[in-house]
Coordinates of C-alpha atoms in Angstrom, one line a residue:
X251 CA -14.6 -3.6 83.9
X252 CA -12.9 -5.5 86.7
X253 CA -10.1 -4.4 88.5
X254 CA -9.1 -1.1 86.8
X255 CA -5.4 0.3 87.6
X256 CA -4.0 3.5 87.0
X257 CA -1.2 4.1 84.8
X258 CA 1.9 5.9 85.9
X259 CA 1.4 8.9 84.8
X260 CA -2.5 9.1 85.2
X261 CA -3.8 9.2 82.3
X262 CA -4.8 5.9 81.6
X263 CA -6.2 2.9 83.2
X264 CA -6.0 -0.8 82.6
X265 CA -8.4 -3.6 83.4
X266 CA -9.8 -6.7 82.5
X267 CA -13.8 -7.5 81.2
X268 CA -15.8 -10.4 82.1
X269 CA -14.9 -12.1 79.6
X270 CA -10.8 -12.0 80.3
X271 CA -10.3 -9.6 77.5
X272 CA -7.7 -6.7 78.5
X273 CA -8.0 -3.4 77.5
X274 CA -6.6 0.6 78.4
X275 CA -8.9 3.4 78.4
X276 CA -7.7 7.2 77.7
X277 CA -9.3 9.0 80.5
X278 CA -9.8 11.8 78.4
X279 CA -11.3 10.7 75.4
X280 CA -12.8 7.8 77.0
X281 CA -11.5 5.7 74.0
X282 CA -11.1 2.1 75.2
X283 CA -8.3 0.0 73.4
X284 CA -8.6 -3.8 73.3
X285 CA -5.5 -5.5 73.9
X286 CA -5.6 -9.3 74.1
X287 CA -8.0 -11.9 75.0
X288 CA -7.4 -14.5 77.8
X289 CA -6.2 -18.0 76.5
X290 CA -7.7 -20.1 78.9
X291 CA -11.6 -21.1 78.2
X292 CA -12.0 -19.9 82.0
X293 CA -12.2 -16.1 81.6
X294 CA -10.5 -15.0 85.0
X295 CA -7.3 -12.8 84.8
X296 CA -5.3 -11.6 87.5
X297 CA -5.5 -7.8 88.0
X298 CA -3.3 -5.7 85.4
X299 CA -0.1 -3.9 86.7
X300 CA 1.8 -1.4 84.5
X301 CA 5.2 -0.8 83.6
X302 CA 7.5 2.0 84.6
X303 CA 7.5 3.3 81.4
X304 CA 3.9 2.7 80.7
X305 CA 4.5 0.7 77.7
X306 CA 3.7 -2.6 79.0
X307 CA 1.2 -4.4 81.2
X308 CA 1.8 -7.5 83.4
X309 CA -1.3 -10.1 84.3
X310 CA -1.4 -13.4 85.4
X311 CA -2.9 -15.6 82.7
X312 CA -3.3 -19.5 82.5
X313 CA -1.1 -21.2 79.3
X314 CA -2.8 -24.2 78.3
X315 CA -0.9 -27.0 77.8
X316 CA -2.7 -27.7 74.6
X317 CA -5.9 -26.7 72.3
X318 CA -7.8 -29.5 73.2
X319 CA -7.8 -29.1 77.3
X320 CA -8.4 -25.9 79.4
X321 CA -5.8 -27.5 82.0
X322 CA -2.6 -25.2 81.9
X323 CA 0.2 -23.1 84.1
X324 CA -0.7 -19.7 85.8
X325 CA 2.0 -17.7 84.3
X326 CA 3.0 -14.2 83.9
X327 CA 1.6 -12.6 80.7
X328 CA 3.5 -9.4 79.8
X329 CA 1.3 -7.7 77.0
X330 CA 3.2 -4.7 74.7
X331 CA 0.6 -2.0 74.3
X332 CA 1.5 -0.7 71.1
X333 CA 2.2 -3.8 69.5
X334 CA -1.3 -5.3 71.1
X335 CA 1.2 -8.8 71.7
X336 CA 1.7 -11.0 74.4
X337 CA 4.7 -13.3 76.0
X338 CA 4.2 -15.6 78.7
X339 CA 6.8 -16.2 81.3
X340 CA 6.8 -19.3 83.8
X341 CA 7.9 -18.5 87.1
X342 CA 9.8 -21.5 87.9
X343 CA 10.0 -25.7 85.9
X344 CA 6.8 -27.2 85.6
X345 CA 4.7 -27.4 87.6
X346 CA 5.8 -24.6 89.3
X347 CA 3.1 -22.0 88.8
X348 CA 1.3 -18.8 90.6
X349 CA -1.3 -20.2 92.9
X350 CA -4.3 -18.3 91.1
X351 CA -5.4 -15.5 88.8
X352 CA -7.1 -13.0 91.0
X353 CA -6.7 -9.9 92.3
X354 CA -3.7 -10.8 94.6
X355 CA -1.9 -13.4 92.5
X356 CA 1.1 -11.2 91.6
X357 CA 2.2 -7.5 92.0
X358 CA 5.2 -6.1 89.8
X359 CA 7.1 -3.7 92.0
X360 CA 6.9 0.2 91.1
X361 CA 10.7 0.3 89.9
X362 CA 9.7 -2.7 87.3
X363 CA 13.0 -4.6 89.2
X364 CA 10.6 -7.4 90.8
X365 CA 7.4 -9.1 90.8
X366 CA 6.2 -10.6 93.6
X367 CA 3.5 -13.5 93.4
X368 CA 1.9 -16.3 95.4
X369 CA 3.1 -20.2 94.6
X370 CA 2.9 -23.1 96.5
X371 CA 0.9 -21.1 99.2
X372 CA 3.7 -19.0 100.4
X373 CA 5.4 -15.5 98.9
X374 CA 8.3 -15.4 96.2
X375 CA 9.6 -13.2 94.6
X376 CA 11.2 -12.8 90.9
X377 CA 13.7 -10.3 89.7
X378 CA 12.2 -8.8 85.7
X379 CA 14.2 -6.8 83.1
X380 CA 12.3 -3.4 82.4
X381 CA 10.4 -5.6 79.6
X382 CA 9.0 -7.7 82.4
X383 CA 10.9 -10.7 81.3
X384 CA 12.6 -12.9 84.2
X385 CA 16.2 -11.6 85.1
X386 CA 17.0 -14.2 87.0
X387 CA 15.0 -17.5 89.4
X388 CA 12.3 -16.6 92.0
X389 CA 13.4 -17.1 95.3
X390 CA 10.7 -17.6 98.4
X391 CA 10.3 -14.9 100.9
X392 CA 8.2 -16.4 104.0
X393 CA 7.7 -20.0 105.2
X394 CA 3.9 -18.9 106.2
X395 CA 0.9 -19.1 103.7
X396 CA 0.2 -15.7 102.4
X397 CA -1.7 -14.2 100.3
X398 CA -2.5 -10.9 98.3
X399 CA 0.7 -8.7 98.2
X400 CA 1.3 -5.3 97.1
X401 CA 4.4 -3.2 97.0
X402 CA 5.2 0.1 99.1
X403 CA 6.0 2.9 96.7
X404 CA 10.1 2.5 96.9
X405 CA 10.3 -1.0 95.9
X406 CA 11.7 -2.0 98.9
X407 CA 8.9 -3.4 101.3
X408 CA 5.7 -5.8 100.8
X409 CA 2.4 -5.5 102.5
X410 CA 0.7 -9.2 102.5
X411 CA -1.7 -11.3 104.5
X412 CA -1.1 -14.6 106.5
X413 CA -3.4 -16.5 108.5
X414 CA -5.8 -13.6 108.8
X415 CA -3.3 -10.8 109.8
X416 CA -1.8 -8.0 107.6
X417 CA 2.3 -8.4 108.0
X418 CA 5.0 -6.6 106.0
X419 CA 8.4 -7.5 104.7
X420 CA 11.8 -6.2 103.3
X421 CA 12.4 -7.6 99.5
X422 CA 15.5 -9.0 101.0
X423 CA 13.6 -10.8 103.7
X424 CA 14.3 -9.2 106.4
X425 CA 11.9 -6.6 109.0
X426 CA 9.1 -9.0 108.9
X427 CA 6.2 -7.7 111.3
X428 CA 2.5 -7.6 112.1
X429 CA 0.5 -4.6 111.0
X430 CA -1.8 -3.8 114.0
X431 CA -5.1 -3.2 113.2
X432 CA -7.4 -0.8 115.6
X433 CA -10.7 -1.5 114.1
X434 CA -12.8 -0.1 117.0
X435 CA -16.3 0.5 114.5
X436 CA -18.7 -1.4 116.3
X437 CA -22.4 -1.7 113.9
X438 CA -25.2 0.2 115.5
X439 CA -27.7 -2.8 117.2
X440 CA -31.3 -1.4 116.6
X441 CA -33.6 -1.1 120.2
X442 CA -37.1 -2.8 120.3
X443 CA -38.7 -5.8 118.0
X444 CA -39.5 -5.2 114.4
X445 CA -42.0 -8.1 113.0
X446 CA -42.1 -8.3 109.2
X447 CA -44.2 -10.8 107.9
X448 CA -45.6 -11.5 103.9
X449 CA -49.1 -9.9 103.3
X450 CA -49.5 -13.0 100.7
X451 CA -48.1 -16.2 100.3
X452 CA -48.0 -18.7 96.7
X453 CA -47.2 -22.2 97.4
X454 CA -46.4 -23.1 93.9
X455 CA -49.3 -25.1 93.6
X456 CA -52.7 -23.3 93.9
X457 CA -54.0 -20.5 91.7
X458 CA -54.7 -18.4 94.8
X459 CA -52.5 -16.5 97.0
X460 CA -52.4 -17.5 100.9
X461 CA -53.1 -14.7 103.0

């Protein structure tokens, strides 16, 4: 189970498996429902995001150019839970694509109107319909290298990483600011000196251990 995500009603969670399969589990019954496998032979799919009504999932998957080669474009993949069917949507004309398929690849806003993603190392936004299909072209939100976008609950502000710092910015591109991290924890340093030695060693050649 990789990157589980709780549904809007709190009754289910979606996740991917080590083989790239997207599944949904009912918490009360503990019933697993396999939905769709990954398309690429490389078993890596992004964290799933729920639609506002809980009927669909959005993941980032690799849409292969043809069955002969594993190469393709990282696109949004909308999965209908009831029918177990999926549709790919590009984020722009080829060769535009989402940078990767990791946890921080993309994030669907809680209100279901916008998807944030990383492409060409910068943060971009694309408006979406309720079913996850694009309703307009993607727009660039930042000029600096960005990663790991996530939405505030009001769908108006994003948090992301840039050059080792946490930053936030409004969806209209204003209000960009650093988020200070007051990390004061320091690991306890041991006192004195402890020597650890091997009681016996096998050199890989002789039948007997060296002591």
